[in-house]
Coordinates of C-alpha atoms in Angstrom, one line a residue:
M1 CA -25.2 17.6 19.3
E2 CA -25.7 19.1 15.9
R3 CA -23.1 20.3 13.5
I4 CA -22.6 21.0 9.8
I5 CA -19.5 19.9 7.9
S6 CA -18.7 21.2 4.4
S7 CA -16.4 19.5 1.8
E8 CA -15.6 20.4 -1.7
S9 CA -14.3 18.6 -4.8
V10 CA -13.1 19.8 -8.2
T11 CA -13.1 18.3 -11.7
E12 CA -10.0 17.4 -13.6
G13 CA -10.4 20.6 -15.6
H14 CA -9.8 22.8 -12.6
P15 CA -6.5 24.6 -13.2
D16 CA -4.9 23.2 -10.0
K17 CA -5.9 19.7 -11.0
V18 CA -4.5 20.1 -14.5
C19 CA -1.2 20.8 -12.9
D20 CA -1.5 17.9 -10.5
Y21 CA -2.3 15.6 -13.4
I22 CA 0.6 16.6 -15.5
A23 CA 2.9 16.2 -12.5
D24 CA 1.7 12.7 -11.7
S25 CA 1.8 11.7 -15.4
I26 CA 5.5 12.8 -15.5
L27 CA 6.2 10.9 -12.3
D28 CA 4.6 7.7 -13.7
A29 CA 6.7 8.1 -16.9
A30 CA 9.9 8.2 -14.8
L31 CA 8.9 5.2 -12.7
E32 CA 8.0 3.1 -15.8
K33 CA 11.7 3.3 -16.8
D34 CA 13.3 3.5 -13.4
E35 CA 11.4 2.4 -10.3
N36 CA 14.0 4.1 -8.0
S37 CA 13.4 7.5 -9.6
R38 CA 13.2 10.3 -7.1
I39 CA 10.9 13.0 -8.4
A40 CA 9.5 16.2 -7.0
C41 CA 7.6 17.6 -10.0
E42 CA 5.8 20.9 -9.7
V43 CA 3.6 22.4 -12.5
C44 CA 2.0 25.8 -12.9
C45 CA -0.3 26.9 -15.7
A46 CA -2.0 30.0 -17.0
T47 CA -3.5 31.3 -20.2
G48 CA -1.6 29.5 -23.0
L49 CA 1.2 28.3 -20.8
A50 CA 2.3 25.3 -18.7
V51 CA 5.6 25.4 -16.7
V52 CA 7.1 22.2 -15.4
L53 CA 9.6 22.5 -12.5
G54 CA 11.2 20.3 -9.9
E55 CA 14.0 18.1 -8.7
F56 CA 14.6 14.9 -10.6
D57 CA 17.1 12.0 -9.8
T58 CA 16.5 9.2 -12.2
A59 CA 18.4 6.7 -14.4
T60 CA 15.9 7.4 -17.2
D61 CA 17.7 8.9 -20.2
F62 CA 14.9 11.0 -21.4
I63 CA 11.4 12.1 -20.2
D64 CA 9.4 13.7 -22.9
V65 CA 7.9 16.5 -20.8
Q66 CA 6.4 18.2 -23.8
K67 CA 4.6 15.2 -25.1
I68 CA 3.3 14.1 -21.6
A69 CA 2.0 17.5 -20.7
R70 CA 0.2 18.0 -24.0
A71 CA -1.3 14.5 -23.9
T72 CA -2.5 15.1 -20.4
I73 CA -4.0 18.5 -21.3
K74 CA -5.8 16.9 -24.2
E75 CA -7.2 14.1 -22.0
V76 CA -8.6 16.6 -19.6
G77 CA -10.5 18.2 -22.4
Y78 CA -8.7 21.4 -23.3
T79 CA -8.9 20.9 -27.1
D80 CA -10.2 24.2 -28.3
P81 CA -8.0 27.4 -28.5
A82 CA -11.2 29.4 -27.7
L83 CA -11.0 28.2 -24.1
G84 CA -7.7 30.1 -23.7
F85 CA -5.8 26.8 -23.0
D86 CA -5.3 24.2 -25.7
Y87 CA -3.0 21.2 -25.8
R88 CA -1.8 22.0 -29.3
T89 CA -1.1 25.7 -29.0
C90 CA 0.0 26.2 -25.3
A91 CA 3.6 26.7 -24.5
V92 CA 5.2 24.0 -22.3
L93 CA 8.4 25.1 -20.5
N94 CA 10.8 22.5 -19.0
C95 CA 12.6 23.9 -15.9
I96 CA 13.7 20.6 -14.3
N97 CA 16.8 20.4 -12.1
G98 CA 18.6 17.5 -10.3
Q99 CA 17.8 16.6 -6.7
S100 CA 19.7 18.5 -4.0
P101 CA 22.6 16.3 -2.9
D102 CA 21.9 17.3 0.7
I103 CA 18.4 15.8 0.5
A104 CA 19.6 12.8 -1.4
Q105 CA 22.2 12.0 1.2
G106 CA 19.6 11.7 4.0
V107 CA 17.3 9.5 1.9
T108 CA 20.0 7.1 0.7
D109 CA 21.9 6.8 3.9
S110 CA 19.6 7.4 6.9
L111 CA 20.5 8.5 10.4
E112 CA 19.9 5.0 11.7
S113 CA 22.2 3.4 9.1
R114 CA 24.9 6.0 9.9
T115 CA 24.8 5.1 13.6
G116 CA 25.1 1.3 13.1
S117 CA 21.8 -0.2 12.3
G118 CA 22.0 -3.1 9.9
D119 CA 18.3 -3.4 9.2
P120 CA 17.6 -2.8 5.5
Y121 CA 14.5 -0.9 6.3
D122 CA 16.6 1.5 8.4
K123 CA 18.7 2.3 5.4
V124 CA 16.3 4.8 3.7
G125 CA 15.5 8.0 5.5
A126 CA 12.5 10.2 5.2
G127 CA 12.7 12.7 2.3
D128 CA 11.4 15.5 4.4
Q129 CA 10.3 16.4 7.9
G130 CA 6.7 16.9 8.7
M131 CA 3.5 15.4 10.2
M132 CA 1.0 13.4 8.2
F133 CA -2.5 12.3 9.0
G134 CA -4.7 9.3 8.3
Y135 CA -8.3 8.8 8.9
A136 CA -11.2 6.3 8.5
T137 CA -14.8 6.4 9.6
S138 CA -17.6 3.9 9.4
E139 CA -20.1 6.4 8.2
T140 CA -19.7 5.3 4.5
E141 CA -19.0 2.1 2.7
E142 CA -15.6 3.5 1.7
L143 CA -14.8 4.3 5.3
M144 CA -14.5 7.9 4.3
P145 CA -16.3 11.1 5.6
M146 CA -19.6 11.4 3.8
P147 CA -19.3 15.1 2.8
I148 CA -16.2 14.6 0.7
T149 CA -17.6 11.3 -0.7
L150 CA -20.7 13.1 -2.0
A151 CA -18.7 16.1 -3.3
H152 CA -16.4 13.8 -5.3
A153 CA -19.4 11.9 -6.6
L154 CA -20.9 15.2 -7.9
T155 CA -17.7 16.3 -9.7
K156 CA -17.2 12.9 -11.2
Q157 CA -20.7 12.9 -12.5
L158 CA -20.3 16.5 -13.8
S159 CA -17.3 15.4 -15.9
A160 CA -19.1 12.2 -17.0
V161 CA -22.1 14.1 -18.5
R162 CA -19.7 16.5 -20.1
K163 CA -17.7 13.8 -21.8
S164 CA -20.7 11.8 -22.9
G165 CA -22.3 14.9 -24.5
E166 CA -25.4 14.6 -22.4
L167 CA -24.8 18.1 -21.1
D168 CA -22.9 19.4 -24.2
F169 CA -22.8 22.9 -22.9
L170 CA -20.4 22.0 -20.1
R171 CA -16.7 22.8 -20.3
P172 CA -13.8 21.1 -18.3
D173 CA -13.6 23.3 -15.2
G174 CA -16.0 22.8 -12.3
K175 CA -16.4 22.2 -8.6
A176 CA -18.9 21.1 -6.1
M177 CA -19.4 21.5 -2.4
V178 CA -21.7 19.6 0.1
A179 CA -22.7 20.9 3.5
L180 CA -23.9 17.9 5.5
K181 CA -25.8 18.1 8.8
Y182 CA -24.8 15.7 11.6
V183 CA -26.7 14.9 14.8
D184 CA -24.8 13.1 17.5
G185 CA -22.1 12.2 15.0
V186 CA -24.6 10.6 12.5
P187 CA -25.2 12.3 9.0
V188 CA -28.9 13.0 8.7
G189 CA -29.3 15.3 5.7
V190 CA -27.7 17.7 3.2
K191 CA -28.1 21.4 4.1
T192 CA -26.6 22.9 1.0
V193 CA -25.3 21.7 -2.4
V194 CA -23.2 24.1 -4.5
V195 CA -22.1 23.3 -8.1
S196 CA -20.1 25.7 -10.2
A197 CA -19.7 24.5 -13.8
Q198 CA -17.9 26.1 -16.7
H199 CA -20.2 26.4 -19.6
D200 CA -20.7 27.6 -23.2
E201 CA -21.6 31.2 -23.4
T202 CA -24.8 30.5 -25.4
V203 CA -26.6 28.4 -22.8
T204 CA -29.2 29.9 -20.5
K205 CA -29.1 29.9 -16.7
E206 CA -32.3 27.8 -16.7
Q207 CA -30.7 25.2 -18.9
I208 CA -27.7 25.0 -16.8
R209 CA -29.6 24.7 -13.5
D210 CA -32.2 22.2 -14.8
G211 CA -29.5 20.1 -16.5
I212 CA -27.2 19.9 -13.5
I213 CA -30.0 19.2 -11.0
E214 CA -31.5 16.4 -13.2
C215 CA -28.3 14.8 -14.6
V216 CA -25.8 15.4 -11.7
I217 CA -27.3 16.1 -8.3
D218 CA -30.4 13.9 -8.4
R219 CA -28.4 11.0 -9.7
V220 CA -25.7 11.2 -7.0
I221 CA -27.3 12.3 -3.7
P222 CA -29.9 10.0 -2.2
K223 CA -33.4 11.6 -2.0
K224 CA -33.6 11.0 1.8
L225 CA -30.5 13.1 2.3
L226 CA -31.4 15.8 -0.3
S227 CA -34.9 16.5 0.9
G228 CA -35.1 20.2 1.9
A229 CA -31.6 21.1 0.8
E230 CA -30.7 24.5 -0.6
I231 CA -29.3 24.0 -4.1
L232 CA -26.9 26.7 -5.6
I233 CA -25.9 26.3 -9.3
N234 CA -23.3 28.8 -10.6
P235 CA -24.1 31.4 -7.9
T236 CA -22.1 34.1 -9.6
G237 CA -24.5 33.8 -12.5
R238 CA -21.9 33.1 -15.2
F239 CA -18.9 30.8 -15.6
V240 CA -17.7 31.0 -19.2
V241 CA -14.1 31.9 -18.6
G242 CA -12.5 29.0 -16.7
G243 CA -9.6 26.6 -16.4
P244 CA -6.0 28.0 -16.6
A245 CA -7.4 31.0 -18.7
G246 CA -9.5 32.0 -15.7
D247 CA -7.2 31.3 -12.8
T248 CA -3.6 30.3 -12.5
G249 CA -3.1 26.6 -11.5
V250 CA -0.4 25.3 -9.2
T251 CA 0.5 21.7 -8.2
G252 CA -0.5 20.8 -4.6
R253 CA -3.1 23.5 -4.0
K254 CA -6.0 21.1 -3.5
I255 CA -4.7 19.2 -0.5
I256 CA -8.0 19.2 1.4
V257 CA -9.9 18.0 -1.7
D258 CA -7.2 15.3 -2.1
T259 CA -7.7 13.9 1.4
Y260 CA -10.7 14.1 3.8
G261 CA -12.4 17.3 2.8
G262 CA -11.6 19.2 6.0
A263 CA -13.2 16.7 8.3
I264 CA -9.9 16.3 10.1
A265 CA -6.6 18.0 10.5
H266 CA -4.0 18.1 7.7
G267 CA -0.3 18.2 7.9
G268 CA 0.1 20.6 5.0
G269 CA 2.1 18.5 2.6
A270 CA 0.9 18.0 -1.0
F271 CA 0.9 14.7 -2.8
S272 CA 1.0 15.0 -6.6
G273 CA 4.4 14.8 -8.4
K274 CA 6.2 13.2 -5.5
D275 CA 7.7 9.7 -5.4
A276 CA 7.4 7.5 -2.4
S277 CA 10.6 8.7 -0.7
K278 CA 8.6 11.9 0.1
V279 CA 6.7 11.0 3.2
D280 CA 4.2 13.8 2.6
R281 CA 2.7 11.3 0.1
S282 CA 3.7 7.8 1.2
A283 CA 3.2 8.2 4.9
S284 CA -0.2 9.8 4.3
Y285 CA -1.2 6.8 2.2
Y286 CA 0.1 4.4 4.8
A287 CA -1.7 6.3 7.7
R288 CA -4.9 5.9 5.7
Y289 CA -4.2 2.2 5.3
V290 CA -3.6 1.8 9.0
C291 CA -6.7 3.6 10.0
K292 CA -8.9 1.8 7.5
N293 CA -7.8 -1.6 8.7
I294 CA -8.2 -0.7 12.4
V295 CA -11.7 0.5 11.8
A296 CA -12.6 -2.5 9.6
A297 CA -11.3 -4.8 12.3
G298 CA -13.8 -3.3 14.7
L299 CA -11.5 -1.6 17.2
C300 CA -13.3 1.7 16.8
D301 CA -15.9 3.5 14.6
K302 CA -13.5 6.3 13.5
L303 CA -9.8 6.8 13.9
L304 CA -7.4 9.7 13.4
L305 CA -3.7 9.0 13.2
Q306 CA -0.8 11.4 13.1
V307 CA 2.7 10.4 12.3
G308 CA 5.7 12.7 12.5
Y309 CA 9.1 12.4 10.6
A310 CA 12.5 14.0 10.7
I311 CA 14.3 14.4 7.4
G312 CA 17.0 11.7 6.9
K313 CA 15.6 9.6 9.7
A314 CA 13.9 6.3 8.9
R315 CA 11.8 5.8 12.0
P316 CA 9.0 8.3 12.8
V317 CA 9.5 10.6 15.7
S318 CA 5.9 10.4 16.9
L319 CA 2.6 8.5 16.6
F320 CA -0.7 9.8 17.9
V321 CA -4.2 8.3 17.7
D322 CA -7.7 9.6 18.5
S323 CA -10.7 7.4 18.1
Y324 CA -13.1 10.1 19.3
G325 CA -14.3 8.0 22.2
T326 CA -15.3 5.1 20.0
G327 CA -12.4 2.9 21.1
D328 CA -9.5 2.4 23.5
D329 CA -6.8 4.7 22.2
K330 CA -4.0 3.1 24.2
K331 CA -4.9 -0.4 23.0
I332 CA -5.2 0.8 19.4
L333 CA -1.8 2.4 19.6
D334 CA -0.3 -0.8 21.0
V335 CA -1.8 -2.8 18.1
I336 CA -0.5 -0.3 15.5
N337 CA 3.0 -0.5 17.0
K338 CA 2.9 -4.3 16.8
V339 CA 1.4 -4.7 13.3
F340 CA 2.6 -1.7 11.2
D341 CA 6.0 -0.4 10.1
F342 CA 6.1 3.3 9.3
R343 CA 9.7 3.4 7.9
P344 CA 9.7 4.8 4.3
A345 CA 11.3 1.7 2.7
A346 CA 8.8 -0.6 4.5
I347 CA 5.9 1.5 3.4
S348 CA 7.1 1.5 -0.2
D349 CA 7.4 -2.3 -0.1
K350 CA 4.1 -2.9 1.6
L351 CA 2.1 -0.6 -0.7
N352 CA 4.2 -1.3 -3.8
L353 CA 4.7 2.4 -4.3
K354 CA 7.5 2.2 -6.9
K355 CA 5.0 1.3 -9.5
P356 CA 3.6 3.9 -11.9
I357 CA 0.1 4.2 -10.3
Y358 CA 0.0 7.8 -9.5
R359 CA -2.2 9.1 -12.4
L360 CA -5.0 7.0 -10.8
T361 CA -4.8 9.1 -7.7
T362 CA -4.8 12.6 -9.0
N363 CA -8.5 13.3 -9.5
Y364 CA -11.5 12.9 -7.2
G365 CA -9.5 12.1 -4.1
H366 CA -6.5 10.0 -3.2
F367 CA -8.6 7.9 -0.7
G368 CA -11.7 5.8 -1.0
K369 CA -10.9 4.2 -4.4
K370 CA -11.1 0.4 -4.0
N371 CA -8.3 -0.4 -6.5
L372 CA -5.5 1.5 -4.7
P373 CA -3.1 -0.4 -2.5
W374 CA -3.7 1.7 0.7
E375 CA -7.4 1.0 0.5
Q376 CA -7.0 -2.8 0.9
L377 CA -8.1 -4.5 4.1
D378 CA -5.4 -7.2 4.2
S379 CA -4.3 -6.5 7.8
V380 CA -7.7 -6.9 9.4
Q381 CA -7.2 -10.6 10.2
K382 CA -3.7 -10.0 11.8
I383 CA -5.2 -7.2 13.9
K384 CA -8.0 -9.4 15.1
E385 CA -5.5 -12.2 16.0
I386 CA -3.5 -9.8 18.2
V387 CA -6.5 -8.4 19.9

């Protein structure tokens, strides 16, 4: 069977990612001073403006939102007022409120603890209802889908050659998409590569195309996969106006970019700006951790896991797995129930999610990065012993 799967990635200068980065930077700042901070930080940005909103419950006396936002915008690369968004001149509005007491009640004192459970991991309830997905596949070294892996590699390289000055006509905003052809579930070649890169208005189309092909695409995608592929560079013909000046940015709008590139289902919840009590984030990380360890242990070649939560309840209401015919789903689910604990407090302890690590996750995907806790394979041996 033949099919084509497309995945996209964006650079840190994309307006939505600017917002995600500010939100995660503020979250880290709160966690540095109070590891029990409960943060739901939202950011939106437009020409000359960044607005920080959300619900905060923290013992931290002061979070310098202005300073953090401006430092983050500078780091991304918006350092010239001519771009329509500049860290020195943009307005930063702080519209932060306290956390709803109704939500706080369910997180602090879960349904299980209110009905008699003395287990400390039953004490903390889920910060919201919803379903989260995890996934792993053996088609890449990172156990990630190949289309999103290649797309992230392209945008990382696009930013790298901008920052190094090798392609000095590039500006912070950009995105890439890879359409990958599969035959019988095996990736065999790239059908199409799309790169859209913000650029200086004086550069020619030919310079942009030649530079991006030579310095980005050819350095990232193996020749055996790229042979015969259609390559589209800035298909509109011009990308001078970009970033928040070209399109309003909002936190959490790149959820497919952040996860598996559309190769699997998505629960809908965003990650950035949320602390670990929000299972949108923590349970998605844990589901990835579970799937990666199960695949690495050899129980299947690929695995999809769905976990469902009710707000204020510690234990999930559902678990579902699908190994796409590459393993015994009933056996896999039995192993998962024996080895892994999906209660929010247990997840936070296992993955050390009260630490200020979230700026590391914002750009180029929350999964597939070796240094993150949920990417570790420290449960493989335990899985093998049970099997």
